[in-house]
Coordinates of C-alpha atoms in Angstrom, one line a residue:
Chain E
D175 CA -0.1 0.5 0.2
A176 CA 1.1 3.2 -0.9
K177 CA 2.3 5.5 2.1
T178 CA 1.4 8.9 3.3
T179 CA 3.2 11.6 5.3
Q180 CA 1.2 14.0 7.7
P181 CA 2.3 16.6 10.2
N182 CA 1.4 15.1 13.5
S183 CA -0.5 17.9 14.7
M184 CA -1.7 21.3 13.7
E185 CA -3.4 24.5 15.3
S186 CA -5.5 27.1 13.7
N187 CA -7.8 29.5 15.0
E188 CA -11.2 29.8 14.4
E189 CA -12.9 31.0 11.4
E190 CA -9.7 31.0 9.9
P191 CA -8.8 28.7 6.9
V192 CA -6.9 25.7 7.4
H193 CA -4.2 23.9 5.3
L194 CA -3.6 20.1 6.1
P195 CA -0.9 18.9 3.6
C196 CA -0.1 15.0 2.7
N197 CA 2.4 13.6 1.1
H198 CA 2.3 10.7 -1.3
S199 CA 5.3 10.5 -3.3
T200 CA 4.6 6.9 -4.0
I201 CA 1.2 7.3 -5.4
S202 CA 0.2 5.0 -8.6
G203 CA -1.7 6.3 -11.1
T204 CA -5.0 4.5 -10.0
D205 CA -4.8 5.5 -6.3
Y206 CA -7.6 7.9 -5.4
I207 CA -6.7 10.1 -2.4
H208 CA -9.1 10.1 0.3
W209 CA -9.7 12.1 3.5
Y210 CA -11.4 11.0 6.3
R211 CA -11.5 13.1 10.0
Q212 CA -12.2 11.0 13.4
L213 CA -13.4 13.0 16.5
P214 CA -12.9 11.4 20.2
S215 CA -14.7 8.3 20.4
Q216 CA -16.3 8.1 17.1
G217 CA -15.7 6.4 13.9
P218 CA -14.0 8.0 11.1
E219 CA -15.9 10.6 9.0
Y220 CA -15.5 10.7 5.5
V221 CA -14.6 14.4 3.8
I222 CA -13.5 14.1 0.4
H223 CA -12.0 12.4 -2.1
G224 CA -10.1 13.0 -5.7
L225 CA -8.1 11.3 -8.4
T226 CA -6.1 14.3 -10.3
S227 CA -8.4 17.5 -10.3
N228 CA -9.1 19.4 -7.5
V229 CA -12.7 18.4 -5.4
N230 CA -14.9 21.0 -3.7
N231 CA -17.5 19.9 -1.7
R232 CA -19.7 21.1 1.4
M233 CA -17.1 20.3 4.0
A234 CA -13.6 21.1 2.2
S235 CA -11.7 21.7 -0.9
L236 CA -9.1 19.2 -2.0
A237 CA -5.9 20.4 -3.8
I238 CA -3.8 17.8 -5.5
A239 CA -0.6 18.4 -7.0
E240 CA -0.2 18.2 -10.4
D241 CA 2.5 15.5 -10.0
R242 CA -0.2 14.1 -7.8
K243 CA 2.7 13.5 -4.9
S244 CA 1.4 15.9 -2.4
S245 CA -2.5 17.1 -1.9
T246 CA -3.6 19.7 0.4
L247 CA -6.9 19.3 2.4
I248 CA -8.7 22.8 2.8
L249 CA -11.1 24.0 5.5
H250 CA -11.9 27.4 4.2
R251 CA -13.5 28.8 7.7
A252 CA -12.6 26.5 10.8
T253 CA -14.9 26.2 13.7
L254 CA -14.4 24.4 17.1
R255 CA -16.4 21.4 15.5
D256 CA -13.6 20.8 13.1
A257 CA -10.9 19.8 15.9
A258 CA -10.2 16.4 15.1
V259 CA -7.6 13.6 13.4
Y260 CA -7.2 14.4 10.0
Y261 CA -6.1 11.1 7.7
C262 CA -5.2 11.3 4.2
I263 CA -5.5 7.9 2.4
L264 CA -4.4 6.6 -0.7
R265 CA -6.9 3.8 -2.2
L266 CA -6.1 1.4 -5.0
L267 CA -8.8 1.2 -7.3
Q268 CA -8.1 -2.7 -7.7
G269 CA -8.5 -5.7 -5.7
A270 CA -9.9 -5.0 -2.1
Q271 CA -9.6 -1.5 -2.3
K272 CA -9.3 -1.3 1.3
L273 CA -8.4 1.9 3.1
V274 CA -5.5 1.8 5.2
F275 CA -4.9 4.5 7.7
G276 CA -1.8 6.4 8.8
Q277 CA -1.2 8.3 11.9
G278 CA -3.1 11.7 10.5
T279 CA -2.9 15.2 11.8
R280 CA -4.4 16.2 15.2
L281 CA -6.0 19.6 14.4
T282 CA -6.5 21.9 17.1
I283 CA -9.1 24.9 16.8
N284 CA -8.7 27.7 19.2
P285 CA -11.1 29.9 19.9
Chain D
G28 CA -23.6 10.1 3.2
A29 CA -24.7 6.8 4.1
V30 CA -25.5 5.4 7.5
V31 CA -23.5 2.5 9.2
S32 CA -24.7 1.6 12.2
Q33 CA -22.9 -0.5 14.9
H34 CA -24.0 -2.5 17.9
P35 CA -23.6 -2.2 20.4
S36 CA -21.8 1.2 21.1
W37 CA -20.1 -0.2 24.3
V38 CA -19.7 -3.5 25.9
I39 CA -18.1 -5.3 29.3
C40 CA -17.5 -8.6 29.2
K41 CA -15.7 -11.4 31.7
S42 CA -12.5 -12.8 30.2
G43 CA -13.2 -16.1 28.5
T44 CA -16.6 -15.0 27.2
S45 CA -17.4 -14.2 23.6
V46 CA -18.9 -11.0 22.3
K47 CA -20.4 -10.2 19.1
I48 CA -20.8 -7.0 17.5
E49 CA -23.2 -6.0 14.7
C50 CA -22.3 -3.7 12.0
R51 CA -25.2 -2.7 9.5
S52 CA -25.5 -0.6 6.3
L53 CA -28.8 1.0 6.8
D54 CA -29.4 3.0 3.5
F55 CA -27.4 1.0 0.9
Q56 CA -25.7 -2.4 0.1
A57 CA -22.6 -3.0 1.3
T58 CA -20.8 -5.3 -1.1
T59 CA -17.7 -5.0 1.0
M60 CA -17.2 -4.4 5.1
F61 CA -14.1 -4.0 7.0
W62 CA -13.3 -4.3 10.3
Y63 CA -10.7 -2.2 12.1
R64 CA -9.1 -2.1 15.8
Q65 CA -8.1 1.4 17.5
F66 CA -6.4 1.5 20.6
P67 CA -6.2 4.4 22.7
K68 CA -4.0 7.4 21.0
Q69 CA -3.6 5.2 18.1
S70 CA -4.5 5.1 14.6
L71 CA -7.3 2.7 13.1
M72 CA -5.3 -1.0 12.4
L73 CA -7.5 -3.0 9.7
M74 CA -8.3 -6.3 10.7
A75 CA -10.0 -8.0 7.9
T76 CA -11.8 -7.4 4.6
S77 CA -14.9 -9.3 4.2
N78 CA -17.4 -9.7 0.9
E79 CA -20.7 -10.6 1.0
G80 CA -21.2 -14.5 1.1
S81 CA -17.6 -14.9 0.8
K82 CA -14.8 -15.5 3.5
A83 CA -13.2 -12.8 5.3
T84 CA -9.5 -11.8 4.3
Y85 CA -7.8 -11.1 7.6
E86 CA -4.7 -8.9 7.8
Q87 CA -1.2 -10.3 8.7
G88 CA -1.1 -10.8 12.6
V89 CA -4.6 -11.2 12.8
E90 CA -5.9 -14.2 14.4
K91 CA -9.0 -15.3 12.4
D92 CA -10.3 -18.1 14.7
K93 CA -10.2 -15.3 17.1
F94 CA -12.0 -12.6 15.4
L95 CA -14.7 -14.7 13.5
I96 CA -16.4 -12.0 10.6
N97 CA -19.6 -13.1 9.1
H98 CA -21.0 -11.1 6.3
A99 CA -24.0 -13.2 5.3
S100 CA -26.1 -10.4 3.5
L101 CA -25.7 -6.7 1.7
T102 CA -26.5 -4.8 5.2
L103 CA -25.1 -6.8 7.9
S104 CA -21.4 -8.1 9.2
T105 CA -20.7 -9.3 12.3
L106 CA -17.6 -9.6 14.5
T107 CA -17.4 -12.2 17.3
V108 CA -14.6 -12.0 19.7
T109 CA -13.8 -15.4 21.2
S110 CA -12.7 -16.2 24.3
A111 CA -12.0 -12.3 25.0
H112 CA -9.2 -11.5 27.0
P113 CA -8.2 -8.0 28.5
E114 CA -6.0 -7.4 25.8
D115 CA -8.5 -7.7 23.3
S116 CA -10.2 -4.6 25.1
S117 CA -10.0 -1.8 22.2
F118 CA -12.5 0.5 19.9
Y119 CA -13.8 -1.8 17.3
I120 CA -14.8 -0.1 14.3
C121 CA -16.7 -1.5 10.5
S122 CA -16.9 0.3 7.7
A123 CA -19.1 -0.5 4.9
R124 CA -18.5 0.4 0.6
G125 CA -21.1 -0.2 -1.8
W126 CA -20.9 0.5 -5.4
G127 CA -19.6 3.9 -5.0
I128 CA -16.3 4.7 -4.3
E129 CA -15.8 6.0 -0.6
A130 CA -16.8 3.8 2.3
F131 CA -18.5 4.9 5.6
F132 CA -17.9 4.0 8.7
G133 CA -19.9 3.1 11.9
Q134 CA -19.9 4.7 15.5
G135 CA -17.5 2.1 16.7
T136 CA -17.9 -0.2 19.7
R137 CA -15.8 -0.1 22.6
L138 CA -15.1 -3.5 24.3
T139 CA -13.8 -3.7 27.5
V140 CA -13.0 -7.2 28.7
V141 CA -12.5 -7.7 32.7

Protein backbone atom coordinates (compact mmCIF):
# COMPACT_ATOMS: atom_id res chain seq x y z
CA ASP A 1 0.00 0.00 0.00
CA ALA A 2 1.31 3.41 -0.94
CA LYS A 3 2.28 5.46 2.11
CA THR A 4 1.23 8.95 3.12
CA THR A 5 3.07 11.40 5.36
CA GLN A 6 1.26 14.02 7.42
CA PRO A 7 2.35 16.38 10.18
CA ASN A 8 1.52 14.96 13.61
CA SER A 9 -0.35 18.07 14.69
CA MET A 10 -1.50 21.48 13.55
CA GLU A 11 -3.17 24.38 15.23
CA SER A 12 -5.38 27.12 13.86
CA ASN A 13 -7.83 29.75 14.97
CA GLU A 14 -11.56 29.71 14.66
CA GLU A 15 -12.99 31.24 11.47
CA GLU A 16 -9.62 31.11 9.72
CA PRO A 17 -8.74 28.82 6.80
CA VAL A 18 -6.78 25.65 7.51
CA HIS A 19 -4.48 23.89 5.06
CA LEU A 20 -3.66 20.30 5.96
CA PRO A 21 -0.81 18.87 3.87
CA CYS A 22 -0.22 15.28 2.82
CA ASN A 23 2.74 13.83 0.98
CA HIS A 24 2.31 10.67 -1.08
CA SER A 25 5.35 10.47 -3.31
CA THR A 26 4.83 6.77 -4.14
CA ILE A 27 1.28 7.23 -5.39
CA SER A 28 0.34 5.18 -8.42
CA GLY A 29 -1.81 6.24 -11.31
CA THR A 30 -4.82 4.33 -10.02
CA ASP A 31 -4.69 5.52 -6.40
CA TYR A 32 -7.51 7.73 -5.21
CA ILE A 33 -6.69 10.25 -2.47
CA HIS A 34 -9.18 10.09 0.39
CA TRP A 35 -9.53 12.26 3.47
CA TYR A 36 -11.37 11.21 6.59
CA ARG A 37 -11.54 12.79 10.00
CA GLN A 38 -12.17 11.29 13.39
CA LEU A 39 -13.56 12.96 16.48
CA PRO A 40 -12.81 11.42 19.89
CA SER A 41 -14.61 8.13 20.53
CA GLN A 42 -16.28 8.15 17.13
CA GLY A 43 -15.77 6.35 13.86
CA PRO A 44 -14.06 8.21 11.01
CA GLU A 45 -16.15 10.56 8.92
CA TYR A 46 -15.70 10.85 5.17
CA VAL A 47 -14.53 14.30 4.13
CA ILE A 48 -13.54 14.26 0.47
CA HIS A 49 -11.72 12.29 -2.19
CA GLY A 50 -10.10 12.95 -5.56
CA LEU A 51 -7.98 11.45 -8.29
CA THR A 52 -6.32 14.18 -10.34
CA SER A 53 -8.40 17.35 -10.33
CA ASN A 54 -9.12 19.62 -7.39
CA VAL A 55 -12.40 18.84 -5.67
CA ASN A 56 -14.85 20.89 -3.64
CA ASN A 57 -17.75 19.85 -1.45
CA ARG A 58 -19.72 21.35 1.38
CA MET A 59 -17.16 20.29 3.96
CA ALA A 60 -13.82 21.10 2.34
CA SER A 61 -11.70 21.45 -0.76
CA LEU A 62 -8.99 19.12 -1.94
CA ALA A 63 -6.08 20.54 -3.87
CA ILE A 64 -3.98 17.92 -5.68
CA ALA A 65 -0.51 18.72 -6.96
CA GLU A 66 0.05 18.38 -10.68
CA ASP A 67 2.42 15.44 -10.17
CA ARG A 68 -0.03 13.98 -7.60
CA LYS A 69 2.77 13.45 -5.10
CA SER A 70 1.11 15.69 -2.56
CA SER A 71 -2.29 17.10 -1.72
CA THR A 72 -3.80 19.63 0.64
CA LEU A 73 -7.11 19.51 2.44
CA ILE A 74 -8.53 22.99 2.85
CA LEU A 75 -11.07 23.92 5.48
CA HIS A 76 -12.18 27.35 4.37
CA ARG A 77 -13.39 28.66 7.70
CA ALA A 78 -12.56 26.48 10.66
CA THR A 79 -14.97 26.06 13.54
CA LEU A 80 -14.44 24.41 16.91
CA ARG A 81 -16.29 21.39 15.57
CA ASP A 82 -13.52 20.84 13.02
CA ALA A 83 -11.09 19.85 15.77
CA ALA A 84 -10.29 16.21 14.97
CA VAL A 85 -7.64 13.85 13.65
CA TYR A 86 -7.49 14.11 9.86
CA TYR A 87 -6.34 11.14 7.85
CA CYS A 88 -5.04 11.23 4.29
CA ILE A 89 -5.31 7.80 2.70
CA LEU A 90 -4.53 6.36 -0.72
CA ARG A 91 -6.92 3.79 -2.10
CA LEU A 92 -5.98 1.55 -4.96
CA LEU A 93 -8.82 1.20 -7.43
CA GLN A 94 -8.24 -2.52 -7.70
CA GLY A 95 -8.66 -5.56 -5.53
CA ALA A 96 -10.11 -5.12 -2.06
CA GLN A 97 -9.80 -1.33 -2.27
CA LYS A 98 -9.15 -1.24 1.44
CA LEU A 99 -8.37 1.92 3.37
CA VAL A 100 -5.16 1.70 5.39
CA PHE A 101 -4.85 4.49 7.95
CA GLY A 102 -1.62 6.28 8.84
CA GLN A 103 -1.12 8.36 11.95
CA GLY A 104 -3.01 11.41 10.71
CA THR A 105 -2.83 15.06 11.76
CA ARG A 106 -4.39 16.16 15.02
CA LEU A 107 -5.98 19.55 14.33
CA THR A 108 -6.60 21.89 17.24
CA ILE A 109 -8.83 24.91 16.74
CA ASN A 110 -8.39 27.85 19.09
CA PRO A 111 -11.46 29.98 19.90
CA GLY B 1 -23.58 10.44 3.39
CA ALA B 2 -24.72 6.87 3.86
CA VAL B 3 -25.36 5.51 7.35
CA VAL B 4 -23.52 2.64 8.96
CA SER B 5 -24.71 1.54 12.37
CA GLN B 6 -22.81 -0.53 14.92
CA HIS B 7 -24.29 -2.31 17.89
CA PRO B 8 -23.58 -2.23 20.73
CA SER B 9 -21.82 1.09 21.24
CA TRP B 10 -20.06 -0.31 24.24
CA VAL B 11 -19.85 -3.67 25.96
CA ILE B 12 -18.20 -5.07 29.06
CA CYS B 13 -17.61 -8.79 29.22
CA LYS B 14 -15.86 -11.26 31.43
CA SER B 15 -12.57 -12.81 30.41
CA GLY B 16 -13.11 -16.05 28.52
CA THR B 17 -16.52 -15.18 27.10
CA SER B 18 -17.37 -14.27 23.51
CA VAL B 19 -18.78 -11.00 22.28
CA LYS B 20 -20.57 -10.27 19.02
CA ILE B 21 -20.56 -6.86 17.38
CA GLU B 22 -22.98 -6.05 14.56
CA CYS B 23 -22.43 -3.66 11.70
CA ARG B 24 -25.33 -2.66 9.48
CA SER B 25 -25.56 -0.48 6.42
CA LEU B 26 -28.92 1.22 6.84
CA ASP B 27 -29.56 2.82 3.46
CA PHE B 28 -27.31 1.08 0.98
CA GLN B 29 -26.11 -2.37 0.07
CA ALA B 30 -22.62 -3.02 1.37
CA THR B 31 -20.74 -5.24 -1.01
CA THR B 32 -17.59 -4.95 1.09
CA MET B 33 -17.18 -4.44 4.80
CA PHE B 34 -14.02 -3.78 6.78
CA TRP B 35 -13.26 -4.25 10.45
CA TYR B 36 -10.73 -2.11 12.31
CA ARG B 37 -9.36 -1.99 15.82
CA GLN B 38 -8.09 1.15 17.51
CA PHE B 39 -6.13 1.38 20.75
CA PRO B 40 -6.02 4.65 22.73
CA LYS B 41 -4.12 7.45 21.02
CA GLN B 42 -3.31 5.21 18.05
CA SER B 43 -4.57 5.06 14.51
CA LEU B 44 -7.03 2.53 13.14
CA MET B 45 -5.60 -0.88 12.33
CA LEU B 46 -7.31 -2.88 9.61
CA MET B 47 -8.19 -6.36 10.83
CA ALA B 48 -10.06 -7.90 7.94
CA THR B 49 -12.02 -7.36 4.76
CA SER B 50 -15.18 -9.23 3.94
CA ASN B 51 -17.33 -9.48 0.85
CA GLU B 52 -20.94 -10.60 1.07
CA GLY B 53 -21.22 -14.34 0.93
CA SER B 54 -17.47 -14.95 1.01
CA LYS B 55 -14.94 -15.74 3.69
CA ALA B 56 -13.19 -12.77 5.22
CA THR B 57 -9.62 -11.92 4.31
CA TYR B 58 -7.58 -11.24 7.41
CA GLU B 59 -4.59 -8.92 7.68
CA GLN B 60 -1.28 -10.37 8.70
CA GLY B 61 -1.08 -11.03 12.42
CA VAL B 62 -4.83 -11.11 13.00
CA GLU B 63 -6.06 -14.46 14.34
CA LYS B 64 -9.02 -15.56 12.24
CA ASP B 65 -10.13 -18.13 14.83
CA LYS B 66 -10.27 -15.47 17.50
CA PHE B 67 -11.97 -12.77 15.45
CA LEU B 68 -14.78 -14.46 13.57
CA ILE B 69 -16.30 -12.37 10.80
CA ASN B 70 -19.56 -13.15 9.06
CA HIS B 71 -20.96 -11.14 6.15
CA ALA B 72 -24.11 -13.07 5.40
CA SER B 73 -26.10 -10.31 3.75
CA LEU B 74 -25.57 -7.06 1.90
CA THR B 75 -26.55 -5.05 4.95
CA LEU B 76 -25.06 -6.95 7.88
CA SER B 77 -21.64 -8.07 9.02
CA THR B 78 -20.73 -9.37 12.45
CA LEU B 79 -17.47 -9.59 14.34
CA THR B 80 -17.28 -12.11 17.16
CA VAL B 81 -14.39 -11.85 19.58
CA THR B 82 -14.04 -15.37 20.96
CA SER B 83 -12.60 -16.20 24.37
CA ALA B 84 -11.97 -12.55 25.02
CA HIS B 85 -9.09 -11.46 27.23
CA PRO B 86 -8.22 -8.06 28.70
CA GLU B 87 -5.72 -7.40 25.90
CA ASP B 88 -8.64 -7.57 23.44
CA SER B 89 -10.12 -4.47 25.07
CA SER B 90 -10.20 -1.88 22.31
CA PHE B 91 -12.37 0.31 20.10
CA TYR B 92 -13.70 -1.77 17.19
CA ILE B 93 -14.93 0.05 14.10
CA CYS B 94 -16.59 -1.27 10.98
CA SER B 95 -16.70 0.32 7.56
CA ALA B 96 -18.92 -0.44 4.60
CA ARG B 97 -18.69 0.28 0.92
CA GLY B 98 -21.39 -0.13 -1.65
CA TRP B 99 -21.09 0.46 -5.35
CA GLY B 100 -19.57 3.90 -4.91
CA ILE B 101 -16.00 4.89 -4.19
CA GLU B 102 -16.17 6.16 -0.64
CA ALA B 103 -16.52 3.97 2.42
CA PHE B 104 -18.61 4.91 5.44
CA PHE B 105 -17.83 4.09 9.03
CA GLY B 106 -19.86 3.01 12.00
CA GLN B 107 -19.70 4.87 15.28
CA GLY B 108 -17.50 2.21 16.85
CA THR B 109 -17.89 -0.27 19.69
CA ARG B 110 -15.83 0.03 22.83
CA LEU B 111 -15.08 -3.40 24.23
CA THR B 112 -13.81 -3.78 27.77
CA VAL B 113 -12.83 -7.25 28.95
CA VAL B 114 -12.59 -7.64 32.72
